[in-house]
Amino acid sequence: MTDQNTPSSGSGQPDPDEGAPRFVDKRRIDPETGQVRTPEEQVLADAENIAAGAEEAVVLEGLVEAQKLAAERLDELQRSQAAYYNLEQQYSSYVKRAKADQIAAHDRGVASLAEALIPVLDDIELARQHGDLTGPFASIAEKLQATLSRLGIEQYGEAGEAFDPAVHEALMHAHSADVTEPTVQMVLQHGYRTADRVLRAARVAVVDPEA
């Protein structure tokens, strides 16, 4: 009598391999078909995997090289910008110095011209005081003084103003109870100056307070 629970093969004999563990190399399973690859297919798949890995390595190497090149170009750009900034600053400083030198040269030229004309201006002032500044001579004198005024040359010195040794030259001294500080009593010759330089101090008579 045959036991119905006993497994049997088609031949009626037990299958020695049935129930035994089976080992499957998943690398040989085609992921698309799920079928076991033939040796030829496996060789082709392995070659494709190697090629894909090599391609990925090339891509990564190219990315690293690209990043390195980008860093070099950025460094070159930053250096160029710094060099341009320094050049711009140097040019700006040069322009400022050139303008300052030009202004200083202009001021020196104006001062030299005014100093050379001071004796002429003294003669004009004396002629005015004596009533001789008339006719064409008066017109020329006015034009000369107007021109000097446009160039920044100022005539100064008035009776009654406080004596300042920085801008006045005292040629005469007297005392009076009518003043509380040294005061210009009379202007003997007017002074001339620019905005930042005294060309000639005003020559004056000074009255001092009584002791």
CSV table of C-alpha atoms in Angstrom, one decimal, residues 89-105:
chain,number,residue,atom,x,y,z
A,89,GLN,CA,43.0,104.2,-7.4
A,90,GLN,CA,46.5,105.1,-8.7
A,91,TYR,CA,44.9,107.0,-11.6
A,92,SER,CA,42.5,108.8,-9.3
A,93,SER,CA,45.4,109.8,-7.0
A,94,TYR,CA,47.4,110.9,-10.1
A,95,VAL,CA,44.5,113.1,-11.3
A,96,LYS,CA,44.1,114.6,-7.9
A,97,ARG,CA,47.8,115.4,-7.6
A,98,ALA,CA,47.9,116.8,-11.1
A,99,LYS,CA,44.9,119.1,-10.4
A,100,ALA,CA,46.4,120.1,-7.1
A,101,ASP,CA,49.8,120.9,-8.8
A,102,GLN,CA,47.9,122.8,-11.5
A,103,ILE,CA,46.1,124.9,-9.0
A,104,ALA,CA,49.3,125.5,-7.0
A,105,ALA,CA,51.1,126.6,-10.2
